[in-house]
Short mmCIF file of C-alpha atoms and ligand atoms in Angstrom, two decimals:
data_model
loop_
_atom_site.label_atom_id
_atom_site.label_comp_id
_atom_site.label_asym_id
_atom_site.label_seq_id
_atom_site.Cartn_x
_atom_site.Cartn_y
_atom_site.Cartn_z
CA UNK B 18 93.85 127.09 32.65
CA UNK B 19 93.24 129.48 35.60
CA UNK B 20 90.99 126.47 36.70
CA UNK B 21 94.18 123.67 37.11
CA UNK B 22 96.29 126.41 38.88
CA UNK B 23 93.61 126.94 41.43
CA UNK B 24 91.90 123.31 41.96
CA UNK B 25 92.04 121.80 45.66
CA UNK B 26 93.56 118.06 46.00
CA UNK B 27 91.11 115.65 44.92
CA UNK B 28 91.01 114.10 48.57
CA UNK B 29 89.66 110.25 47.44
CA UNK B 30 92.01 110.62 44.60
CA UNK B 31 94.81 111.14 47.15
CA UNK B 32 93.72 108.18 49.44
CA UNK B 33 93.72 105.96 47.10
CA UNK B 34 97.01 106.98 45.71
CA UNK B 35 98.37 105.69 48.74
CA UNK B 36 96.74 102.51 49.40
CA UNK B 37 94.91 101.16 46.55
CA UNK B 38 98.02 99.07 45.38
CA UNK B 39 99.02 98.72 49.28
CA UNK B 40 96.69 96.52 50.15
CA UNK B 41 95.20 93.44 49.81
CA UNK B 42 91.56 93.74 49.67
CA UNK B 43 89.67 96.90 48.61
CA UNK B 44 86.68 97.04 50.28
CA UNK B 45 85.77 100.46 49.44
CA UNK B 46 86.27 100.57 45.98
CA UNK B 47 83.19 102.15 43.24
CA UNK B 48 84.66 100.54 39.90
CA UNK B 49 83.08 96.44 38.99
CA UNK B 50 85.81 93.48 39.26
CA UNK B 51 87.98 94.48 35.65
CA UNK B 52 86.26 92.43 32.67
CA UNK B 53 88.70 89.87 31.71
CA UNK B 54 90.51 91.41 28.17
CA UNK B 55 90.15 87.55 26.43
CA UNK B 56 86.53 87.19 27.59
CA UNK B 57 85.55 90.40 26.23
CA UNK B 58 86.91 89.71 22.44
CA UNK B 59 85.21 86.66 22.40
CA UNK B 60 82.19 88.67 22.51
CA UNK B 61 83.52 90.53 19.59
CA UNK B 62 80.76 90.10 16.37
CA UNK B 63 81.95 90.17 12.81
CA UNK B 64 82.11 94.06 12.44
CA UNK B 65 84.17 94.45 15.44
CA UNK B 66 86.34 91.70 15.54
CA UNK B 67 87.34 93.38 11.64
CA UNK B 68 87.67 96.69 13.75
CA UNK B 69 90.11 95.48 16.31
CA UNK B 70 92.45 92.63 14.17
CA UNK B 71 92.98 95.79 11.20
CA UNK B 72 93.27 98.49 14.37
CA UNK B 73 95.83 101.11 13.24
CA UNK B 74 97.13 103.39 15.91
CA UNK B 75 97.00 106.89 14.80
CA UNK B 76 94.59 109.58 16.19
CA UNK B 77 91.33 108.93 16.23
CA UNK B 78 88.20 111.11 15.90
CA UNK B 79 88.04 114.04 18.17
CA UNK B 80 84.54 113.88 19.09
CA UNK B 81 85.36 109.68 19.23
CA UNK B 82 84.58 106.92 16.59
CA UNK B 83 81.35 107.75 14.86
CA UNK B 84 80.24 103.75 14.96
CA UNK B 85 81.16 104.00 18.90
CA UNK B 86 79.10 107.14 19.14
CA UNK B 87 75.91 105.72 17.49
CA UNK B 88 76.09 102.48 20.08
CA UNK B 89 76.01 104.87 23.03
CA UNK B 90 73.31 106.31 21.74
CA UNK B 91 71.50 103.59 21.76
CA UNK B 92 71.52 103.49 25.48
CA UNK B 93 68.96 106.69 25.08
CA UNK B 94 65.63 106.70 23.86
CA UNK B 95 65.63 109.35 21.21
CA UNK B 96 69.70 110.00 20.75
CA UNK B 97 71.76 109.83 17.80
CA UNK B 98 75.28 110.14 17.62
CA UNK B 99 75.63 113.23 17.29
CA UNK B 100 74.48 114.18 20.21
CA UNK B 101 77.22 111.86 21.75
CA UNK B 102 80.81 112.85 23.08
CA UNK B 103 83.60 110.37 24.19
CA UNK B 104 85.79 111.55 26.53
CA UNK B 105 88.76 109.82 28.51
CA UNK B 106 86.92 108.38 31.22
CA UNK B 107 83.40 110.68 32.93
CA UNK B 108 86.23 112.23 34.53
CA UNK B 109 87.27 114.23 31.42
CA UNK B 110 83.76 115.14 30.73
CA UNK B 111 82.89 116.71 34.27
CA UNK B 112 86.68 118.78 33.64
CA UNK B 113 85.38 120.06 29.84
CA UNK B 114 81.72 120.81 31.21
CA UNK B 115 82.42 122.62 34.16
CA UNK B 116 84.56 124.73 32.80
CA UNK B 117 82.79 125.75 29.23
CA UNK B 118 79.40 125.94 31.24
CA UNK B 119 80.66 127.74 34.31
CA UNK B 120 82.62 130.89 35.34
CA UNK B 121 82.54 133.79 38.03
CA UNK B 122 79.06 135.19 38.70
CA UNK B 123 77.53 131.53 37.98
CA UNK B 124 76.25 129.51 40.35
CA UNK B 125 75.85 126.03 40.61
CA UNK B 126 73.94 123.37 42.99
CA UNK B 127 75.50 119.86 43.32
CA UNK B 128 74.46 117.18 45.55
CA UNK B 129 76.84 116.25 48.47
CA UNK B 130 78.55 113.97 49.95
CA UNK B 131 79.38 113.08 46.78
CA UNK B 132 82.41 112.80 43.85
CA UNK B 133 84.71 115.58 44.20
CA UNK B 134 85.07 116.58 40.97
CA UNK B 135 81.37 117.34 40.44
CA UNK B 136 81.67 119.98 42.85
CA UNK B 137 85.70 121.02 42.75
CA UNK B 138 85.95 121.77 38.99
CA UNK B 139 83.15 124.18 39.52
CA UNK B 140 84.19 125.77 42.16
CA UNK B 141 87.85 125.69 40.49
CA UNK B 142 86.09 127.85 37.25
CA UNK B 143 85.35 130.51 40.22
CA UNK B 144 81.64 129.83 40.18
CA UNK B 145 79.43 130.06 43.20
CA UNK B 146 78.57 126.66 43.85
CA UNK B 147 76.55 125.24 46.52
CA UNK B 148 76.12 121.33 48.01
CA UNK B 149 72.60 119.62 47.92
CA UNK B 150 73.46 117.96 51.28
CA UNK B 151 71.77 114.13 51.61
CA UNK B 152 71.05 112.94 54.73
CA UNK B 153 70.98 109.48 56.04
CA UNK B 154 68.06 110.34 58.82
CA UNK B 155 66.00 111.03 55.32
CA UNK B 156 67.37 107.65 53.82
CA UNK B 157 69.86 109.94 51.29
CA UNK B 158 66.76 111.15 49.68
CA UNK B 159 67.03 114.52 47.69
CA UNK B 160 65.51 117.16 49.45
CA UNK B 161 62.99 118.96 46.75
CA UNK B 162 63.01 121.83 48.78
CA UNK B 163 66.05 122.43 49.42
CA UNK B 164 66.77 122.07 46.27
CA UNK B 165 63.74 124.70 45.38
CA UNK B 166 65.41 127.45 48.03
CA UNK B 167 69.14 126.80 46.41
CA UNK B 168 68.16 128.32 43.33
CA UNK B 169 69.15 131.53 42.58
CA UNK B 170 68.25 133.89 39.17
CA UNK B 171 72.46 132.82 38.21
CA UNK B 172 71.91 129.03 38.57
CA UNK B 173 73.33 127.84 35.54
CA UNK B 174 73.55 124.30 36.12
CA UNK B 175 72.15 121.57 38.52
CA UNK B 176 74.30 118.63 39.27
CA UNK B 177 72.58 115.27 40.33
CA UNK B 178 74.44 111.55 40.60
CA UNK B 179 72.07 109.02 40.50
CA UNK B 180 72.45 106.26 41.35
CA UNK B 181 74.49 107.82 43.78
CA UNK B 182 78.21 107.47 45.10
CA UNK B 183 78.61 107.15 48.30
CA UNK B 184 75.46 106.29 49.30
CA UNK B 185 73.58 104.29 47.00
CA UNK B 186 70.39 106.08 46.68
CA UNK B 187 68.23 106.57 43.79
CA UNK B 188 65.52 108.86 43.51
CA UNK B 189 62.15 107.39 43.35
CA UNK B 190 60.29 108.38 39.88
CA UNK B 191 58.25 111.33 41.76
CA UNK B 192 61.66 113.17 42.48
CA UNK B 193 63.31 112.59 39.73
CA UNK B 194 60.43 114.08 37.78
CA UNK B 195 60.66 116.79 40.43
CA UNK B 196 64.19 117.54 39.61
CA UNK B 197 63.55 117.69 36.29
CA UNK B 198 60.75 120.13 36.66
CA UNK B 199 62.64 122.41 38.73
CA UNK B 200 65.39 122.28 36.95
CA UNK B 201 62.90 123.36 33.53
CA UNK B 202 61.78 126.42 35.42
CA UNK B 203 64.63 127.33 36.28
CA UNK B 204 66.14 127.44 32.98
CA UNK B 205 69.57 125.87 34.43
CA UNK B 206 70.78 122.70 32.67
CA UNK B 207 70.81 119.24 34.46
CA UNK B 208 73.69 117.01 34.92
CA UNK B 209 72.68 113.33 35.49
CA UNK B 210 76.04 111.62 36.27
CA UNK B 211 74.49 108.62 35.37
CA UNK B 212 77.98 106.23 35.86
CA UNK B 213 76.44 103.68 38.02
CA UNK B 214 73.00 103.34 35.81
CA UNK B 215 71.65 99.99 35.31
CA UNK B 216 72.87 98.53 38.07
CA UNK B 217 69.18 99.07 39.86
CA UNK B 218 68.95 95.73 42.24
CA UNK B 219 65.11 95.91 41.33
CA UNK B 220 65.21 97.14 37.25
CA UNK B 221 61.57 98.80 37.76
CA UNK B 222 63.48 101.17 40.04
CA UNK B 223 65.53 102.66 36.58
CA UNK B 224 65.33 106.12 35.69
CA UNK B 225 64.60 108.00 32.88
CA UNK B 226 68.11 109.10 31.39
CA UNK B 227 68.78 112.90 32.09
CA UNK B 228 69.50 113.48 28.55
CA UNK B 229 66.60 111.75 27.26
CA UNK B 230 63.89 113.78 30.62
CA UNK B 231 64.76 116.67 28.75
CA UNK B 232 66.18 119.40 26.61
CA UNK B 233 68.67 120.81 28.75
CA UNK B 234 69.47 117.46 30.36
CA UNK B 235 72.89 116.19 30.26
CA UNK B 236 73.62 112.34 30.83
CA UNK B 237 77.25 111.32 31.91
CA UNK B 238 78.20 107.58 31.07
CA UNK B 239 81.31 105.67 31.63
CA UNK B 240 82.61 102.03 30.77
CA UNK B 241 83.81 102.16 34.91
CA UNK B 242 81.18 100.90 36.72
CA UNK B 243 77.99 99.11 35.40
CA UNK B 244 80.43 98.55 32.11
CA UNK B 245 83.36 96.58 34.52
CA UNK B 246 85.77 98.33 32.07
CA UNK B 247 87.40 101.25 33.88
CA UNK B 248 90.70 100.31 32.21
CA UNK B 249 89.59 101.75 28.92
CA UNK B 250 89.53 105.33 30.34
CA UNK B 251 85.99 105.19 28.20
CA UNK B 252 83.51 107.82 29.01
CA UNK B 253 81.00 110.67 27.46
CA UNK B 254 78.62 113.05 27.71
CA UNK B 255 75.33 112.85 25.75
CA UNK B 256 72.72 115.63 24.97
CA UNK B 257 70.43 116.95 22.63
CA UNK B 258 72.40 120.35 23.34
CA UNK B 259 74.28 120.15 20.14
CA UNK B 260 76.09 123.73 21.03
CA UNK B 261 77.14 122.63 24.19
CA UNK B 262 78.62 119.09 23.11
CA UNK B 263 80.92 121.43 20.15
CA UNK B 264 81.80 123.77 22.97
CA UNK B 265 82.74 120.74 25.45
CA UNK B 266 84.72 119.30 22.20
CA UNK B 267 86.30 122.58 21.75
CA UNK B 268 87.72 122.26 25.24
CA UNK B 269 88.66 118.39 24.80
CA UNK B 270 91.40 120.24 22.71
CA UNK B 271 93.34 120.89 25.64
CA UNK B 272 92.51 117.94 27.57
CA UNK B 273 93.15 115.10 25.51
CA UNK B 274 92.38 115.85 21.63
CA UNK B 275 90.98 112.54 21.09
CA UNK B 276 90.58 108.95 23.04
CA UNK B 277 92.58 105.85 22.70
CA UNK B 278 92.01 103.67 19.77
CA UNK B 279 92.48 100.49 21.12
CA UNK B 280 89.64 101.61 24.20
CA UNK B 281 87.31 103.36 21.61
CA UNK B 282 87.35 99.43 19.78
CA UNK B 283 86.95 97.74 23.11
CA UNK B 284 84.49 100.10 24.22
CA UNK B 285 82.15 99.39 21.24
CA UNK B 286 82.46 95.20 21.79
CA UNK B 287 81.63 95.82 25.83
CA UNK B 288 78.55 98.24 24.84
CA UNK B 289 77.40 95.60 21.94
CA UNK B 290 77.17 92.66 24.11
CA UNK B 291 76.26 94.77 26.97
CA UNK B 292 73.17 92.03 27.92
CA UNK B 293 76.41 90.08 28.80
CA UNK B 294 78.55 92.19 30.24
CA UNK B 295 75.89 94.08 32.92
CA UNK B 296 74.26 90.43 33.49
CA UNK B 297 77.92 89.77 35.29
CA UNK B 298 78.30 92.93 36.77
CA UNK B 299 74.92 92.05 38.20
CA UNK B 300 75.45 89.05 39.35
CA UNK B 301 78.32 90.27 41.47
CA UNK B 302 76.50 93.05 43.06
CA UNK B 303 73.42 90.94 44.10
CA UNK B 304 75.58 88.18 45.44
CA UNK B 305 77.72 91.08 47.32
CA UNK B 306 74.84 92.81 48.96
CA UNK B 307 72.94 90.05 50.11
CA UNK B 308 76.47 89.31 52.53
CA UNK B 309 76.42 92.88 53.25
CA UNK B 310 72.82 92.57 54.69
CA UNK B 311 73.62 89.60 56.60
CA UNK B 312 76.34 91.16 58.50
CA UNK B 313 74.63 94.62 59.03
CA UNK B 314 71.66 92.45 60.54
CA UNK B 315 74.69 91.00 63.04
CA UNK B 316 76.02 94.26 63.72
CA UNK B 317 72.83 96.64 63.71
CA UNK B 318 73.76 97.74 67.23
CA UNK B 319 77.27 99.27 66.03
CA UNK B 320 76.77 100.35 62.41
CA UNK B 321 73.95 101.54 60.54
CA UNK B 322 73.03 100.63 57.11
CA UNK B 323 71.07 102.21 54.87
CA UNK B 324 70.77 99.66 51.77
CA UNK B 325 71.52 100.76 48.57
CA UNK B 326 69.05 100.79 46.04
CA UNK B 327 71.62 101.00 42.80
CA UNK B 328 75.02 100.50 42.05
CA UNK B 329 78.02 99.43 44.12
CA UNK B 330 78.59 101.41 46.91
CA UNK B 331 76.93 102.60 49.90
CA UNK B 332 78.05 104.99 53.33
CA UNK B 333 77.09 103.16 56.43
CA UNK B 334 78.57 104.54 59.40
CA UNK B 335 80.27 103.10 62.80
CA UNK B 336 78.45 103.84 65.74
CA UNK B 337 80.76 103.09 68.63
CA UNK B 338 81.43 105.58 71.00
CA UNK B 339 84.71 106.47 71.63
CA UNK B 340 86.13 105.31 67.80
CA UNK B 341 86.51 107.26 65.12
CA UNK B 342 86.19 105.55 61.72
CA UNK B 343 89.27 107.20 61.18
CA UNK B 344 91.10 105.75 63.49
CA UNK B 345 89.08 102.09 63.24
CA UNK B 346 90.25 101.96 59.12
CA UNK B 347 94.08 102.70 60.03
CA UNK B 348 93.62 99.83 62.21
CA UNK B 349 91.77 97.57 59.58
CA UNK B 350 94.44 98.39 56.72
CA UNK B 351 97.06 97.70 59.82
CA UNK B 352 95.85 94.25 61.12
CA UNK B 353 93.95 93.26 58.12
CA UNK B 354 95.40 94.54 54.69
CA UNK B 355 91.73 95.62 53.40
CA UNK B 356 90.72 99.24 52.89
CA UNK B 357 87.45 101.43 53.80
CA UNK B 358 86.94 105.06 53.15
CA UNK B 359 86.01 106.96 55.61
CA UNK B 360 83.43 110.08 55.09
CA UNK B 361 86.15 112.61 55.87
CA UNK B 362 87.45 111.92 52.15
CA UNK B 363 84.47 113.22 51.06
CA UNK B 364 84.48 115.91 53.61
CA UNK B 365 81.54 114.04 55.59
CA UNK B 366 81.72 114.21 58.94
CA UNK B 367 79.60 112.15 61.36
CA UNK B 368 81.69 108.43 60.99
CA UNK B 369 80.58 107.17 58.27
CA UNK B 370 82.56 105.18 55.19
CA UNK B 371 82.33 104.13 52.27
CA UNK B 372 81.47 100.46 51.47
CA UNK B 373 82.37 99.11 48.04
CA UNK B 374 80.74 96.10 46.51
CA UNK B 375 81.19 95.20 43.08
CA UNK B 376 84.15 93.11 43.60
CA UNK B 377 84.73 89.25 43.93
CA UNK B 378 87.27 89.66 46.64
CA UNK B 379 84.12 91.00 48.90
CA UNK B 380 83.10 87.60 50.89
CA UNK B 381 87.28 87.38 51.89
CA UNK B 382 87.19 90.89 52.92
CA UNK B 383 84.12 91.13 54.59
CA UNK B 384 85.46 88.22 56.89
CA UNK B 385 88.77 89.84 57.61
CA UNK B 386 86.59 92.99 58.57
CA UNK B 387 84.41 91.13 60.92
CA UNK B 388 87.54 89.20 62.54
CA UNK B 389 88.88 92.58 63.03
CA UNK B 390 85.06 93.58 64.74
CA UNK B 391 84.82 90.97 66.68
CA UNK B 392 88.55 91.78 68.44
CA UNK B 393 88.22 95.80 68.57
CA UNK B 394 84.12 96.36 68.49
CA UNK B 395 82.52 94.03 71.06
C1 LIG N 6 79.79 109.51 40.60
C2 LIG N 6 81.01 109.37 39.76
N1 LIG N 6 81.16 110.15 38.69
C3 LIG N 6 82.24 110.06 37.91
C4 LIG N 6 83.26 109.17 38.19
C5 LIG N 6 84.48 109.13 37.32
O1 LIG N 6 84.57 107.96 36.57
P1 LIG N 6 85.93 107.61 35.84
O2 LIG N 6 86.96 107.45 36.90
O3 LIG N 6 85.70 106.34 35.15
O4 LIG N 6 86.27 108.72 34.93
C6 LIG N 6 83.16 108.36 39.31
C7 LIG N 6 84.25 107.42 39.68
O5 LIG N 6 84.37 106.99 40.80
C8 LIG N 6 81.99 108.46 40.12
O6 LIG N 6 81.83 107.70 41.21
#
């Protein structure tokens, strides 16, 4: 519990405790437009639809519902579910891992800018942990060397998101192999946060899972993003590191014991008919991005854009002189209502923001946005 007492503010978390229901349009936001609660249970089949009418709500399963388990296994190639663990949301499961993996005298390489918490819980267990910076003169890509000269004999555990948040990069196969072979050699485990997986634009571009690469690799899934369900609070971690998982669970017991009933049934329809379910997610993405080309082509000479090759999000930056993106998103939330995220949430400096695209709202937003251009940019 050390860890809680000495955790910094989780600065996005912050941010968007103050605007996110402030508002009008999110423009900035990772999660996928909410599945509709009535479309999902028609999607129910017989088993489930038995699950969730005769639903009693006690506690459930610790290590989450057995029948839940074995369908996110199925998202692996050679998992079963036992070597699944639900958590509340991949939030929970970054909290448990960090701290049963790591401690003082560890160290621990995480690639940056990135989600907070994949770099703050570590460093809150008093590990020595050090960011994999991505750079957008490289396109995002992971540096392999770098990487390489991070390493150090008390590297315990590597920490990659793919595809990534904010930027939208996803390694090409060669890297990701590379990653994996480093991270073999090294002897450290790998942590895939996998939360925005199968959302490639081009599904050639999809990557192994980290759990499945190899024996020490860790995948982290969540019903948030490619799911559209972040509602359910629905995550877990999934390895053939059977120890680990029981230690993880062992920590769960001072987190939250055991996940939500009603979101463990709910989880298990959206995963079943998942053909269904990422089709839309898809659908909404593709349509988004293709508007977000259009007006980066329009306004090449005052932001950059370096298109995302996966999920929902991606960190172009404002290239004005003289403005701050800072300043420039007060002014947007001010005359506009709709909300960007500039880098300095993730601790990013150089005026970028983030850019969030897997809502419907985007095409109203993106207009407002350019209105707001055209009066304060030109
Ligand atoms: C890369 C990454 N990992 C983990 C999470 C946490 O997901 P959840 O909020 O569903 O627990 C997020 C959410 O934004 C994320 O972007």
């Amino acid at each position: 519990m050390m860890a809680l007492m000495r955790i910094a503010d989780f600065a996005l978390e912050r941010y968007f405790a103050r605007w996110e229901f402030a508002v009008e349009h999110l423009l900035c936001a990772s999660d996928l437009q909410g599945y509709p609660m009535a479309e999902l249970l028609a999607l129910a089949d017989p088993e489930t639809r038995a699950m969730w009418d005769g639903l009693t709500l006690g506690y459930t399963e610790s290590t989450g519902h057995p029948v839940l388990r074995r369908e996110i296994a199925s998202l692996y190639d050679g998992l079963g579910p036992d070597d699944v663990l639900v958590f509340a949301g991949a939030e929970e499961g970054i909290f448990c891992l960090a701290n049963v993996m790591l401690g003082p005298g560890d160290h621990a390489i995480v690639t940056w800018p990135g989600y907070q918490s994949l770099y703050e819980v570590a460093r809150a267990t008093g590990a020595d942990v050090m960011l994999l910076e991505l750079r957008e003169d490289a396109d995002w890509a992971i540096d392999i060397d770098l990487l390489r000269r991070q390493l150090t004999p008390a590297t315990r555990l590597i920490v990659v998101n793919a595809p990534h948040n904010p930027t939208g990069m996803l390694p090409d196969r060669a890297t990701f192999d590379a990653i994996v072979a480093i991270a073999e050699e090294s002897g450290a485990h790998l942590l895939l946060d996998e939360v925005y997986r199968f959302l490639e634009f081009d599904a050639a571009d999809r990557l192994p899972a980290g759990a499945d690469a190899t024996a020490r690799g860790i995948s982290l899934g969540v019903m948030s993003k490619s799911f559209a369900m972040a509602g359910l609070r629905i995550g877990w971690l999934a390895t053939r590191d059977r120890d680990l998982l029981a230690r993880c669970a062992g920590f769960k017991d001072y987190t939250t014991i055991c996940s939500s009933a009603p979101s463990e049934v709910l989880a298990l329809i959206g995963l079943r008919a998942r053909d269904t379910v990422l089709a839309r997610s898809r659908e909404i993405v593709t349509a988004n991005i293709e508007r977000l080309d259009a007006f980066f082509d329009d306004w090449a000479d005052r932001f950059t854009w370096v298109r995302p090759r996966a999920g929902s999000v991606g960190f172009p930056r404002l290239t004005v002189p003289g403005v701050t993106i800072d300043d420039w998103a007060a002014g947007l939330i001010e005359a506009a209502g709709v909300l960007l995220l500039p880098g300095s949430q993730f601790g990013y400096g150089g005026n970028h923001f983030r850019l969030g695209f897997g809502r419907t709202d985007l095409p109203v937003a993106l207009d407002r946005l350019e209105q707001h251009a055209r009066h304060t940019l030109r």
